[in-house]
Backbone as JSON, one array per atom type, in Angstrom:
{
  "sequence": "XXXXXXXXXXXXXXXXXXXXXXXXXXXXXXXXXXXXXXXXXXXXXXXXXXXXXXXXXXXXXXXXXXXXXXXXXXXXXXXXXXXXXXXXXXXXXXXXXXXXXXXXXXXXXXXXXXXXXXXXXXXXXXXXXXXXXXXXXXXXXXXXXXXXXXXXXXXXXXXXXXXXXXXXXXXXXXXXXXXXXXXXXXXXXXXXXXXXXXXXXXXXXXXXXXXXXXXXXXXXXXXXXXXXXXXXXXXXXXXXXXXXXXXXXXXXXXXXXXXXXXXXXXXXXXXXXXXXXXXXXXXXXXXXXXXXX",
  "N": [[1.91, 48.83, 22.14], [2.82, 45.63, 20.97], [3.34, 44.75, 17.54], [1.39, 42.39, 15.67], [2.68, 39.19, 14.71], [3.9, 38.66, 11.4], [1.95, 36.94, 8.87], [3.38, 35.14, 7.31], [5.55, 34.46, 8.93], [4.21, 33.11, 10.94], [3.26, 30.91, 9.52], [5.71, 29.71, 8.84], [6.7, 29.06, 11.37], [4.73, 27.24, 12.15], [5.16, 25.3, 10.19], [7.75, 24.41, 10.87], [7.18, 23.25, 13.34], [5.48, 21.18, 12.53], [7.24, 19.69, 10.94], [9.12, 18.93, 12.87], [7.54, 17.35, 14.59], [6.83, 15.34, 12.77], [9.32, 14.24, 12.24], [10.03, 13.15, 14.76], [7.99, 11.26, 14.97], [8.56, 9.56, 12.81], [11.13, 8.61, 13.48], [10.6, 7.32, 15.9], [8.83, 5.35, 15.0], [10.56, 3.94, 13.31], [12.41, 2.93, 15.17], [10.75, 1.24, 16.69], [9.91, -0.64, 14.73], [12.42, -1.71, 14.04], [13.14, -2.86, 16.5], [11.14, -4.8, 16.74], [11.67, -6.45, 14.5], [14.25, -7.28, 15.21], [13.67, -8.73, 17.52], [12.02, -10.86, 16.59], [13.75, -12.13, 14.87], [16.07, -12.74, 16.3], [15.55, -13.59, 18.96], [14.03, -16.16, 19.01], [15.97, -18.12, 17.85], [18.07, -17.88, 19.74], [16.98, -18.28, 22.24], [16.98, -20.6, 24.78], [14.72, -22.19, 25.29], [11.6, -23.92, 25.33], [8.82, -22.95, 23.66], [6.46, -24.28, 23.79], [6.49, -25.65, 26.13], [4.91, -27.04, 28.91], [3.87, -26.19, 32.15], [2.13, -26.81, 34.73], [2.26, -26.02, 37.35], [2.99, -23.4, 37.25], [0.86, -21.98, 36.37], [-0.94, -19.31, 34.97], [0.56, -17.15, 36.14], [1.28, -13.85, 37.24], [2.97, -11.03, 35.59], [6.51, -11.01, 36.1], [9.97, -10.94, 37.19], [11.1, -13.33, 36.34], [9.28, -14.14, 34.43], [8.5, -11.91, 32.3], [6.17, -11.21, 30.85], [4.35, -12.72, 32.15], [2.57, -15.88, 32.6], [0.67, -18.32, 30.69], [-2.52, -20.09, 30.55], [-1.7, -22.69, 30.88], [0.77, -22.6, 31.95], [2.84, -21.8, 30.26], [5.55, -19.73, 29.11], [4.73, -16.46, 28.51], [5.99, -14.34, 27.23], [7.84, -15.52, 25.45], [6.03, -16.96, 23.91], [4.61, -14.84, 22.77], [6.57, -13.64, 21.19], [7.11, -15.67, 19.33], [4.54, -15.81, 18.24], [4.27, -13.22, 17.14], [6.24, -13.44, 15.25], [5.17, -15.36, 13.45], [2.81, -14.01, 12.66], [3.88, -11.72, 11.44], [5.25, -12.95, 9.32], [3.1, -14.03, 7.85], [1.79, -11.62, 7.25], [3.73, -10.2, 5.7], [4.28, -11.94, 3.46], [1.69, -12.29, 2.4], [1.04, -9.62, 1.83], [2.96, -8.96, -0.14], [2.22, -10.8, -2.15], [-0.44, -9.97, -2.68], [0.07, -7.36, -3.55], [1.55, -7.86, -5.87], [-0.4, -9.17, -7.46], [-2.38, -7.14, -7.6], [-0.91, -5.06, -8.83], [-0.27, -6.21, -11.33], [-2.85, -6.65, -12.41], [-4.02, -4.04, -12.35], [-2.17, -2.58, -13.94], [-2.38, -3.95, -16.39], [-5.08, -3.48, -17.03], [-5.08, -0.66, -17.4], [-3.13, -0.35, -19.37], [-4.01, -1.79, -21.66], [-6.64, -0.84, -21.96], [-9.91, 0.18, -23.23], [-12.36, -2.37, -23.81], [-11.14, -4.29, -22.23], [-10.23, -2.89, -19.97], [-12.7, -2.03, -18.95], [-14.02, -4.46, -18.34], [-12.25, -5.64, -16.47], [-12.21, -3.74, -14.38], [-14.88, -3.76, -13.64], [-15.02, -6.31, -12.57], [-13.32, -5.93, -10.39], [-14.85, -4.08, -8.94], [-17.01, -5.73, -8.34], [-15.89, -7.75, -6.67], [-15.08, -6.05, -4.63], [-17.42, -5.35, -3.43], [-18.04, -7.35, -1.71], [-17.57, -8.11, 1.69], [-14.25, -8.16, 3.04], [-13.5, -9.88, 5.14], [-15.55, -11.77, 5.21], [-15.33, -12.96, 2.66], [-12.73, -13.93, 2.95], [-13.1, -15.83, 5.0], [-14.65, -17.68, 3.61], [-12.77, -18.59, 1.72], [-10.71, -19.68, 3.33], [-12.11, -21.7, 4.59], [-12.2, -23.75, 2.78], [-9.88, -25.16, 3.0], [-7.51, -26.94, 5.09], [-6.74, -25.79, 8.43], [-3.98, -23.58, 8.57], [-0.81, -21.98, 7.75], [-0.43, -21.28, 5.01], [-3.06, -21.41, 3.74], [-4.2, -19.15, 5.04], [-2.52, -17.09, 4.12], [-3.07, -17.23, 1.35], [-5.78, -16.58, 1.44], [-5.74, -13.91, 2.45], [-4.21, -12.65, 0.45], [-5.81, -12.96, -1.84], [-7.96, -11.36, -1.24], [-7.14, -8.78, -0.85], [-5.98, -7.38, -2.94], [-7.39, -5.6, -4.41], [-7.59, -2.77, -3.89], [-4.98, -2.02, -4.48], [-4.9, -2.57, -7.23], [-6.63, -0.6, -8.22], [-5.21, 1.72, -7.5], [-2.8, 1.43, -8.95], [-3.78, 1.3, -11.59], [-4.89, 3.9, -11.83], [-2.53, 5.4, -11.57], [-1.04, 4.54, -13.81], [-2.69, 5.4, -15.91], [-2.42, 8.13, -15.51], [0.31, 8.45, -16.03], [0.4, 7.73, -18.72], [-0.52, 9.94, -20.05], [1.56, 11.72, -20.05], [4.04, 13.87, -21.56], [6.52, 12.67, -22.27], [5.9, 10.01, -22.65], [4.32, 10.1, -24.96], [6.33, 10.99, -26.66], [8.05, 8.79, -26.64], [6.43, 6.83, -27.84], [6.02, 8.03, -30.33], [8.59, 7.91, -31.26], [8.84, 5.32, -32.04], [8.86, 3.29, -30.12], [7.91, 0.18, -28.79], [4.8, -1.13, -27.38], [5.34, -2.84, -25.25], [7.97, -2.06, -24.55], [7.55, 0.57, -23.74], [5.93, 0.09, -21.53], [7.66, -1.35, -19.81], [9.98, 0.25, -19.56], [9.08, 2.81, -18.88], [6.42, 3.03, -17.75], [6.19, 1.03, -15.72], [8.42, 1.59, -13.85], [7.39, 4.0, -12.94], [5.13, 3.38, -11.43], [6.04, 1.79, -9.4], [6.86, 3.04, -6.87], [4.32, 3.75, -5.73], [3.12, 1.23, -5.65], [4.87, -0.08, -3.89], [4.41, 1.42, -1.57], [1.72, 0.74, -1.14], [2.08, -1.96, -0.53], [3.51, -1.84, 1.9], [1.61, -0.6, 3.55], [-0.25, -2.6, 3.53], [0.74, -4.68, 5.04], [0.31, -4.44, 7.96], [-2.49, -4.53, 7.8], [-2.91, -7.1, 6.77], [-1.88, -8.57, 8.9], [-3.78, -8.03, 10.9], [-5.97, -9.19, 9.66], [-5.24, -11.9, 9.59], [-5.15, -12.33, 12.35], [-7.82, -11.95, 13.01], [-9.05, -14.1, 11.65], [-7.77, -16.27, 12.94], [-8.65, -15.8, 15.54], [-11.31, -16.39, 15.25], [-11.11, -19.07, 14.97], [-10.53, -20.1, 12.49], [-8.14, -19.76, 11.28], [-4.82, -20.18, 11.82], [-3.66, -23.36, 13.21], [-4.71, -24.23, 16.54], [-2.67, -24.94, 18.3], [-0.46, -23.67, 17.33], [1.52, -20.85, 17.73], [0.28, -17.65, 17.3], [-0.57, -14.18, 17.04], [-3.32, -13.81, 16.91], [-4.27, -16.35, 17.76], [-3.26, -16.36, 20.38], [-4.68, -14.27, 21.6], [-7.24, -15.3, 21.32], [-7.13, -17.66, 22.86], [-6.89, -16.55, 25.34], [-9.29, -15.58, 26.23], [-10.99, -16.76, 28.19], [-9.37, -16.48, 30.42], [-9.31, -13.7, 30.68], [-11.95, -13.15, 31.42], [-11.88, -14.22, 33.92], [-10.42, -12.39, 35.28], [-7.7, -12.23, 34.83], [-5.51, -10.3, 33.28], [-3.14, -10.11, 31.77], [-2.62, -12.21, 29.8], [-4.11, -11.36, 27.64], [-3.51, -8.65, 27.25], [-0.74, -8.26, 26.45], [-0.31, -9.76, 23.94], [-2.19, -8.27, 22.49], [-1.07, -5.67, 22.55], [1.29, -6.15, 21.1], [0.21, -6.52, 18.66], [-0.98, -4.07, 18.07], [0.99, -2.0, 18.41], [3.23, -2.49, 16.51], [1.67, -2.16, 14.2], [0.92, 0.57, 14.27], [3.48, 1.67, 14.1], [4.38, 0.82, 11.55], [2.47, 2.14, 10.03], [3.21, 4.78, 10.56], [5.76, 4.92, 9.31], [4.96, 4.4, 6.67], [3.39, 6.65, 6.21], [5.36, 8.66, 6.18], [6.77, 7.83, 3.93], [4.79, 8.22, 1.99], [4.58, 11.01, 1.98], [7.07, 11.62, 1.0], [7.12, 10.59, -1.64], [5.15, 12.06, -2.76], [5.39, 15.08, -3.61], [3.72, 17.34, -3.7], [1.79, 17.0, -1.68], [3.58, 16.96, 0.47], [4.57, 19.58, 0.42], [2.27, 20.95, 1.04], [1.86, 20.12, 3.67], [3.98, 21.36, 4.89], [3.35, 24.01, 5.08]],
  "CA": [[1.52, 47.42, 21.95], [3.63, 45.0, 19.93], [2.61, 44.4, 16.34], [1.25, 40.94, 15.5], [3.67, 38.59, 13.83], [3.41, 38.48, 10.03], [1.37, 35.64, 8.6], [4.42, 34.25, 6.79], [6.32, 33.94, 10.06], [3.38, 32.12, 11.63], [3.27, 29.7, 8.7], [7.01, 29.08, 8.96], [6.77, 28.43, 12.69], [3.87, 26.05, 12.12], [5.82, 24.3, 9.36], [8.84, 23.82, 11.65], [6.59, 22.38, 14.35], [5.0, 19.98, 11.87], [8.39, 18.89, 10.54], [9.71, 18.34, 14.07], [6.65, 16.27, 15.02], [6.93, 14.26, 11.81], [10.62, 13.59, 12.43], [9.94, 12.32, 15.97], [7.12, 10.12, 14.67], [9.26, 8.63, 11.91], [12.22, 7.97, 14.22], [10.0, 6.39, 16.86], [8.32, 4.21, 14.23], [11.71, 3.15, 12.85], [12.96, 2.2, 16.32], [9.82, 0.17, 17.03], [10.0, -1.67, 13.69], [13.73, -2.37, 14.18], [13.08, -3.7, 17.7], [10.28, -5.95, 16.44], [12.41, -7.34, 13.61], [15.34, -7.88, 15.98], [13.1, -9.71, 18.45], [11.53, -12.06, 15.91], [14.85, -12.81, 14.19], [17.16, -13.13, 17.19], [15.12, -14.26, 20.2], [13.75, -17.61, 18.89], [17.15, -18.99, 17.74], [18.95, -17.81, 20.89], [16.31, -18.69, 23.48], [17.12, -22.02, 25.08], [13.46, -22.54, 25.94], [10.57, -24.45, 24.46], [7.63, -22.12, 23.84], [5.32, -25.17, 24.02], [6.68, -26.36, 27.39], [3.78, -26.87, 29.83], [4.21, -26.31, 33.57], [0.88, -26.46, 35.4], [2.53, -25.37, 38.64], [3.19, -21.98, 36.97], [-0.34, -21.57, 35.62], [-1.47, -17.95, 35.11], [1.34, -16.3, 37.03], [1.35, -12.48, 36.71], [4.32, -10.63, 35.14], [7.55, -10.99, 37.12], [11.3, -10.92, 36.59], [11.31, -14.61, 35.65], [8.36, -14.16, 33.29], [8.1, -10.49, 32.17], [4.79, -11.11, 30.37], [3.54, -13.67, 32.87], [2.38, -17.2, 31.99], [-0.7, -18.52, 30.21], [-3.38, -20.97, 31.36], [-1.05, -23.98, 31.11], [2.09, -22.36, 32.51], [3.87, -21.46, 29.27], [6.06, -18.37, 29.2], [3.96, -15.66, 27.56], [6.9, -13.51, 26.42], [8.33, -16.34, 24.35], [4.89, -17.24, 23.04], [4.29, -13.62, 22.02], [7.6, -13.44, 20.17], [6.83, -16.63, 18.27], [3.29, -15.41, 17.6], [4.56, -12.06, 16.31], [7.03, -13.93, 14.1], [4.25, -15.97, 12.5], [1.92, -12.99, 12.13], [4.65, -10.9, 10.49], [5.49, -13.76, 8.12], [1.84, -14.05, 7.1], [1.53, -10.28, 6.73], [4.68, -9.84, 4.64], [4.08, -12.75, 2.25], [0.38, -11.97, 1.84], [1.08, -8.26, 1.26], [3.72, -9.03, -1.39], [1.41, -11.5, -3.15], [-1.56, -9.11, -3.05], [0.6, -6.24, -4.32], [1.89, -8.36, -7.2], [-1.64, -9.39, -8.21], [-3.0, -5.85, -7.87], [-0.1, -4.32, -9.81], [-0.44, -6.82, -12.65], [-4.21, -6.42, -12.91], [-4.21, -2.61, -12.61], [-1.35, -2.15, -15.07], [-2.95, -4.52, -17.61], [-6.31, -2.77, -17.36], [-4.77, 0.67, -17.9], [-2.31, -0.41, -20.57], [-4.8, -2.24, -22.8], [-7.77, 0.05, -22.12], [-11.07, -0.34, -23.95], [-13.22, -3.34, -23.14], [-10.37, -4.98, -21.19], [-10.28, -2.04, -18.78], [-14.06, -2.03, -18.4], [-14.32, -5.77, -17.75], [-11.42, -5.85, -15.28], [-12.63, -2.86, -13.29], [-16.18, -4.23, -13.13], [-14.72, -7.44, -11.68], [-12.79, -5.36, -9.16], [-15.99, -3.52, -8.19], [-17.83, -6.84, -7.84], [-15.22, -8.33, -5.5], [-15.02, -5.06, -3.56], [-18.72, -5.26, -2.77], [-18.12, -8.41, -0.7], [-16.64, -7.82, 2.8], [-13.01, -8.92, 2.99], [-13.47, -10.96, 6.13], [-16.5, -12.82, 4.79], [-14.71, -13.68, 1.55], [-11.59, -14.65, 3.5], [-13.61, -17.01, 5.71], [-15.06, -18.65, 2.58], [-11.58, -19.18, 1.1], [-10.01, -20.5, 4.32], [-12.94, -22.86, 4.93], [-11.98, -24.81, 1.79], [-8.61, -25.82, 3.28], [-7.21, -27.21, 6.5], [-6.09, -24.63, 9.07], [-2.53, -23.53, 8.36], [-0.27, -20.68, 7.36], [-0.62, -20.97, 3.59], [-4.44, -21.0, 3.45], [-4.42, -17.78, 5.49], [-1.82, -16.21, 3.18], [-3.85, -17.2, 0.11], [-7.01, -15.85, 1.72], [-5.45, -12.48, 2.54], [-3.73, -12.16, -0.85], [-6.91, -12.91, -2.81], [-8.99, -10.4, -0.84], [-6.58, -7.46, -0.57], [-5.31, -6.81, -4.1], [-8.31, -4.73, -5.15], [-7.21, -1.36, -3.76], [-3.73, -1.83, -5.22], [-5.23, -2.54, -8.66], [-7.18, 0.73, -8.52], [-4.14, 2.72, -7.4], [-1.87, 1.25, -10.08], [-4.49, 1.71, -12.81], [-4.95, 5.36, -11.85], [-1.19, 5.93, -11.8], [-0.66, 4.26, -15.19], [-3.45, 6.32, -16.76], [-1.81, 9.45, -15.37], [1.6, 8.44, -16.72], [0.2, 7.63, -20.17], [-0.79, 11.27, -20.61], [2.74, 12.56, -19.95], [4.65, 14.12, -22.88], [7.62, 11.76, -22.62], [5.31, 8.77, -23.16], [3.99, 10.37, -26.36], [7.58, 11.06, -27.42], [8.56, 7.43, -26.81], [5.59, 6.15, -28.83], [6.31, 8.65, -31.63], [9.92, 7.46, -31.67], [8.8, 3.93, -32.5], [8.95, 2.33, -29.02], [6.79, -0.76, -28.72], [4.0, -1.03, -26.16], [6.05, -3.55, -24.19], [9.11, -1.26, -24.11], [7.01, 1.71, -23.0], [5.45, -0.39, -20.23], [8.77, -1.77, -18.96], [10.96, 1.32, -19.35], [8.51, 4.08, -18.42], [5.23, 2.93, -16.9], [6.44, 0.22, -14.53], [9.16, 2.34, -12.83], [6.58, 5.08, -12.39], [4.13, 2.89, -10.48], [6.66, 1.01, -8.33], [6.76, 3.67, -5.54], [2.97, 3.62, -5.21], [2.9, -0.18, -5.34], [5.61, -0.37, -2.67], [3.67, 2.02, -0.45], [0.54, -0.09, -0.89], [2.53, -3.19, 0.13], [3.84, -1.54, 3.3], [0.35, -0.36, 4.27], [-1.03, -3.83, 3.58], [1.3, -5.62, 6.01], [-0.49, -4.48, 9.2], [-3.85, -4.98, 7.49], [-2.87, -8.56, 6.67], [-1.7, -9.11, 10.25], [-5.09, -7.97, 11.57], [-6.85, -10.17, 9.01], [-4.85, -13.21, 10.12], [-5.55, -12.41, 13.76], [-9.27, -12.12, 13.06], [-9.36, -15.47, 11.26], [-7.33, -17.16, 14.02], [-9.53, -15.58, 16.69], [-12.56, -17.09, 14.96], [-10.84, -20.5, 14.88], [-10.44, -20.5, 11.08], [-6.83, -19.43, 10.76], [-3.77, -21.14, 12.13], [-4.06, -24.35, 14.22], [-4.73, -23.66, 17.89], [-1.41, -25.19, 19.0], [0.59, -22.84, 16.75], [1.46, -19.5, 18.3], [0.1, -16.44, 16.5], [-1.19, -13.19, 17.91], [-4.75, -14.09, 16.96], [-4.49, -17.52, 18.61], [-2.98, -16.0, 21.77], [-5.81, -13.49, 22.11], [-8.4, -16.17, 21.39], [-6.98, -18.58, 23.98], [-6.88, -15.79, 26.6], [-10.61, -15.02, 26.53], [-11.48, -17.26, 29.48], [-8.54, -15.88, 31.48], [-9.74, -12.32, 30.87], [-13.21, -13.17, 32.17], [-11.54, -14.57, 35.31], [-9.68, -11.28, 35.89], [-6.27, -12.29, 34.49], [-5.47, -9.38, 32.15], [-1.89, -10.13, 31.0], [-2.6, -13.03, 28.58], [-4.76, -10.63, 26.55], [-2.91, -7.34, 27.04], [0.54, -8.24, 25.74], [-0.51, -10.04, 22.51], [-2.88, -7.15, 21.87], [-0.11, -4.58, 22.33], [2.2, -6.54, 20.02], [-0.53, -6.38, 17.41], [-1.3, -2.66, 17.83], [2.17, -1.13, 18.32], [3.87, -2.57, 15.19], [0.77, -1.6, 13.2], [1.07, 2.02, 14.29], [4.82, 2.0, 13.63], [4.39, 0.67, 10.09], [1.66, 3.22, 9.47], [4.02, 5.99, 10.62], [6.76, 4.86, 8.24], [4.27, 4.52, 5.4], [3.01, 8.04, 6.04], [6.55, 9.41, 5.76], [7.04, 7.44, 2.55], [3.79, 8.87, 1.15], [4.94, 12.41, 1.85], [8.29, 11.74, 0.19], [6.86, 10.34, -3.05], [4.13, 13.0, -3.22], [5.91, 16.4, -3.22], [2.66, 18.34, -3.52], [1.26, 16.81, -0.32], [4.6, 17.34, 1.42], [4.64, 21.04, 0.48], [1.08, 21.42, 1.76], [2.03, 19.87, 5.1], [5.01, 22.22, 5.42], [2.87, 25.38, 5.22]],
  "C": [[2.29, 46.84, 20.78], [2.76, 44.62, 18.74], [2.51, 42.88, 16.21], [2.26, 40.42, 14.51], [3.09, 38.44, 12.42], [2.9, 37.06, 9.81], [2.42, 34.66, 8.09], [5.24, 33.64, 7.91], [5.53, 32.88, 10.83], [3.37, 30.81, 10.86], [4.6, 28.96, 8.83], [7.17, 28.38, 10.3], [5.92, 27.17, 12.74], [4.52, 24.94, 11.31], [6.96, 23.63, 10.1], [8.3, 22.86, 12.71], [6.11, 21.08, 13.72], [6.16, 19.08, 11.45], [9.03, 18.2, 11.73], [8.86, 17.17, 14.57], [6.76, 15.08, 14.09], [8.24, 13.51, 11.97], [10.6, 12.68, 13.65], [9.09, 11.08, 15.7], [7.85, 9.09, 13.81], [10.36, 7.89, 12.67], [11.67, 6.97, 15.23], [9.49, 5.15, 16.14], [9.47, 3.32, 13.76], [12.31, 2.33, 13.99], [12.06, 1.02, 16.69], [9.9, -0.97, 16.02], [11.32, -2.43, 13.8], [13.73, -3.3, 15.39], [12.25, -4.95, 17.45], [11.01, -6.95, 15.55], [13.56, -8.03, 14.34], [14.82, -8.98, 16.9], [12.71, -11.0, 17.72], [12.65, -12.82, 15.2], [15.88, -13.38, 15.14], [16.68, -13.97, 18.37], [14.83, -15.74, 20.0], [14.99, -18.48, 18.71], [18.01, -19.01, 19.0], [18.32, -18.33, 22.17], [16.42, -20.2, 23.67], [15.89, -22.5, 25.85], [12.49, -23.07, 24.89], [9.29, -23.66, 24.7], [6.36, -22.97, 24.03], [5.42, -25.92, 25.35], [5.57, -26.02, 28.39], [4.26, -27.1, 31.25], [2.98, -25.86, 34.35], [1.09, -25.82, 36.76], [2.74, -23.86, 38.48], [2.0, -21.38, 36.23], [-0.78, -20.16, 35.98], [-0.75, -17.16, 36.2], [1.44, -14.9, 36.43], [2.78, -12.13, 36.29], [5.28, -10.52, 36.31], [8.89, -10.94, 36.41], [11.57, -12.21, 35.81], [10.47, -14.71, 34.38], [7.82, -12.74, 33.09], [6.67, -10.29, 31.67], [3.85, -12.04, 31.13], [3.49, -15.01, 32.17], [0.92, -17.35, 31.58], [-1.41, -19.57, 31.06], [-2.81, -22.37, 31.54], [0.41, -23.8, 31.54], [3.18, -22.05, 31.51], [4.27, -20.0, 29.37], [5.41, -17.51, 28.11], [4.84, -14.78, 26.69], [7.4, -14.3, 25.2], [7.21, -16.68, 23.37], [4.53, -16.04, 22.18], [5.3, -13.38, 20.91], [7.39, -14.4, 19.0], [5.55, -16.26, 17.52], [3.49, -14.21, 16.69], [5.35, -12.47, 15.07], [6.12, -14.52, 13.04], [3.34, -14.93, 11.86], [2.63, -12.08, 11.14], [4.93, -11.67, 9.2], [4.24, -13.78, 7.24], [1.58, -12.68, 6.47], [2.43, -9.91, 5.57], [4.42, -10.61, 3.35], [2.74, -12.42, 1.6], [0.37, -10.58, 1.21], [1.84, -8.24, -0.06], [2.9, -9.7, -2.49], [0.24, -10.63, -3.62], [-1.09, -7.92, -3.88], [0.97, -6.68, -5.73], [0.63, -8.56, -8.04], [-2.28, -8.05, -8.58], [-2.25, -5.04, -8.9], [-0.29, -4.88, -11.21], [-1.82, -6.52, -13.23], [-4.42, -4.95, -13.26], [-3.42, -2.12, -13.8], [-1.91, -2.7, -16.38], [-4.22, -3.79, -18.02], [-6.04, -1.4, -17.96], [-4.01, 0.63, -19.22], [-3.12, -0.81, -21.8], [-6.01, -1.34, -23.05], [-8.96, -0.63, -22.78], [-11.9, -1.31, -23.14], [-12.47, -4.1, -22.06], [-10.41, -4.2, -19.88], [-11.66, -2.1, -18.14], [-14.38, -3.35, -17.7], [-13.54, -5.98, -16.45], [-11.91, -4.99, -14.12], [-14.01, -3.23, -12.77], [-15.99, -5.45, -12.23], [-14.17, -6.95, -10.35], [-13.92, -4.79, -8.31], [-16.86, -4.63, -7.6], [-17.2, -7.47, -6.6], [-15.17, -7.35, -4.33], [-16.33, -4.95, -2.8], [-18.9, -6.32, -1.69], [-17.15, -8.07, 0.43], [-15.43, -8.74, 2.78], [-13.04, -10.11, 3.93], [-14.4, -12.11, 5.73], [-15.92, -13.63, 3.64], [-13.5, -14.48, 2.02], [-12.0, -15.91, 4.25], [-14.02, -18.09, 4.71], [-13.85, -19.35, 1.97], [-10.88, -20.12, 2.08], [-10.79, -21.77, 4.63], [-12.75, -24.01, 3.96], [-10.7, -25.6, 2.05], [-8.53, -26.17, 4.76], [-6.56, -25.98, 7.12], [-4.58, -24.69, 8.9], [-2.11, -22.15, 7.89], [-0.63, -20.34, 5.92], [-2.06, -20.69, 3.22], [-4.74, -19.57, 3.9], [-3.74, -16.78, 4.55], [-2.59, -16.09, 1.88], [-5.13, -16.39, 0.31], [-6.78, -14.34, 1.75], [-5.04, -11.91, 1.19], [-4.88, -12.01, -1.84], [-8.0, -11.92, -2.44], [-8.45, -8.98, -0.66], [-5.84, -6.82, -1.75], [-6.14, -5.74, -4.81], [-7.92, -3.26, -5.09], [-5.92, -1.07, -4.5], [-3.99, -1.75, -6.72], [-5.79, -1.17, -9.04], [-6.08, 1.79, -8.51], [-3.21, 2.64, -8.6], [-2.53, 1.67, -11.39], [-4.54, 3.22, -12.93], [-3.58, 5.97, -12.16], [-0.74, 5.7, -13.24], [-1.4, 5.18, -16.15], [-2.88, 7.73, -16.69], [-0.48, 9.52, -16.12], [1.44, 8.4, -18.24], [-0.05, 8.98, -20.82], [0.42, 12.2, -20.56], [3.39, 12.73, -21.33], [5.74, 13.12, -23.24], [7.1, 10.4, -23.07], [4.93, 8.95, -24.63], [5.25, 10.43, -27.21], [8.14, 9.67, -27.65], [7.76, 6.67, -27.86], [5.87, 6.7, -30.23], [7.67, 8.21, -32.16], [9.98, 6.01, -32.09], [8.92, 2.89, -31.4], [7.7, 1.45, -29.0], [6.03, -0.57, -27.41], [4.69, -1.72, -24.99], [7.21, -2.72, -23.65], [8.64, -0.04, -23.3], [6.57, 1.26, -21.6], [6.6, -0.69, -19.28], [9.69, -0.62, -18.61], [10.38, 2.57, -18.71], [7.35, 3.91, -17.43], [5.52, 2.17, -15.61], [7.29, 0.95, -13.48], [8.34, 3.47, -12.2], [5.58, 4.64, -11.34], [4.75, 2.12, -9.31], [6.6, 1.71, -6.97], [5.37, 3.54, -4.93], [2.65, 2.18, -4.83], [3.64, -0.58, -4.06], [4.93, 0.2, -1.44], [2.44, 1.21, -0.12], [0.92, -1.38, -0.18], [2.83, -2.95, 1.59], [2.57, -1.34, 4.12], [-0.46, -1.64, 4.42], [-0.51, -4.82, 4.62], [0.51, -5.6, 7.32], [-1.92, -4.92, 8.96], [-3.92, -6.49, 7.4], [-2.68, -9.2, 8.04], [-3.03, -9.11, 11.01], [-6.05, -9.0, 10.98], [-6.52, -11.58, 9.51], [-5.29, -13.38, 11.56], [-7.06, -12.61, 13.88], [-9.67, -13.55, 12.7], [-8.96, -16.46, 12.35], [-8.22, -17.02, 15.25], [-10.85, -16.3, 16.5], [-12.37, -18.6, 14.86], [-10.71, -21.01, 13.46], [-9.07, -20.25, 10.49], [-5.82, -20.52, 11.03], [-4.27, -22.16, 13.15], [-3.89, -23.77, 15.62], [-3.42, -23.88, 18.63], [-0.28, -24.31, 18.48], [0.42, -21.4, 17.23], [1.31, -18.47, 17.19], [-0.63, -15.46, 17.39], [-2.69, -13.42, 18.01], [-5.07, -15.28, 17.84], [-4.26, -17.19, 20.08], [-4.14, -15.21, 22.38], [-7.04, -14.39, 22.27], [-8.33, -17.11, 22.59], [-7.04, -17.88, 25.33], [-8.25, -15.26, 26.98], [-11.12, -15.47, 27.9], [-10.68, -16.67, 30.63], [-8.96, -14.45, 31.75], [-11.03, -12.24, 31.67], [-12.97, -13.51, 33.64], [-10.73, -13.47, 36.0], [-8.19, -11.28, 35.62], [-6.06, -11.5, 33.18], [-4.25, -9.58, 31.25], [-1.91, -11.07, 29.8], [-3.26, -12.36, 27.38], [-4.03, -9.34, 26.22], [-1.67, -7.39, 26.15], [0.43, -8.69, 24.27], [-1.23, -8.91, 21.79], [-1.95, -5.97, 21.59], [0.85, -4.9, 21.19], [1.51, -6.55, 18.67], [-0.76, -4.91, 17.06], [-0.04, -1.83, 17.57], [2.91, -1.27, 16.98], [3.0, -2.03, 14.07], [0.9, -0.1, 13.12], [2.44, 2.44, 13.77], [4.92, 1.89, 12.11], [3.58, 1.75, 9.42], [2.43, 4.55, 9.49], [5.09, 6.04, 9.54], [6.11, 5.01, 6.87], [3.82, 5.95, 5.15], [4.18, 8.91, 5.61], [6.91, 9.1, 4.32], [6.07, 8.15, 1.59], [4.14, 10.35, 0.94], [6.17, 12.6, 0.97], [8.01, 11.55, -1.3], [5.78, 11.26, -3.61], [4.56, 14.4, -2.81], [4.83, 17.43, -2.98], [2.06, 18.24, -2.13], [2.28, 17.25, 0.72], [4.67, 18.87, 1.55], [3.43, 21.61, 1.19], [1.25, 21.24, 3.26], [3.06, 20.81, 5.71], [4.56, 23.67, 5.56], [2.62, 25.74, 6.68]]
}
């Protein structure tokens, strides 16, 4: 009878399998993200079609060669509407994620750098805002403005910086205990120089990762607000508006006006999450080594 394989060989084989799976996931995610960016940047300028053009004779036509995604309840081409909607949702997600990351980084870094009562007051404020559901607070903020892109961006940015502030604060506190920080302070470096030259570069990878992870979250938040009728105006294409306007069609048995906007919301989200996971493993060597066992 053959001897069982050594445990080390089993671990190595498992590690190769995990690395191969991770490589396929990352490459697939990169292809999906590249395709999405290419579609939203190239298709609208090149398409010689009006995404608002109404043709009642083509009302609720199923997917075909002429209309790959079918048409909506007033005869508009759903593929073009989805591309425009994805473009708006991505714009909202990117700008809101950058704004929320900037606010969270500034607040978390200030709390950790100053310490003392400043840290306690800031973190208690973070805990207070975290106790309120994001969507409920976002609805309250959007309700104070007219429906539009910028109120949604402001709403998402003001409700999604809290986790980034905690991450940055934790990272800054960890960096402050490093020997090279003590050496810089002992050498006469000012607090501002230490923050700019040593602390800020150390937290940028974590802040960038938080921004990437926040983009799909912001897209879902915008879609939820638009679905509730509190986000973008109903005539403006966004993934949330497309799903909201397709509710009556779905009840009538027409599945395509709901399916394709939903897929364009889910697939880019999973792709961005896959890229963010690879980034997390790269900036965290300990986690990467654990996954390779």
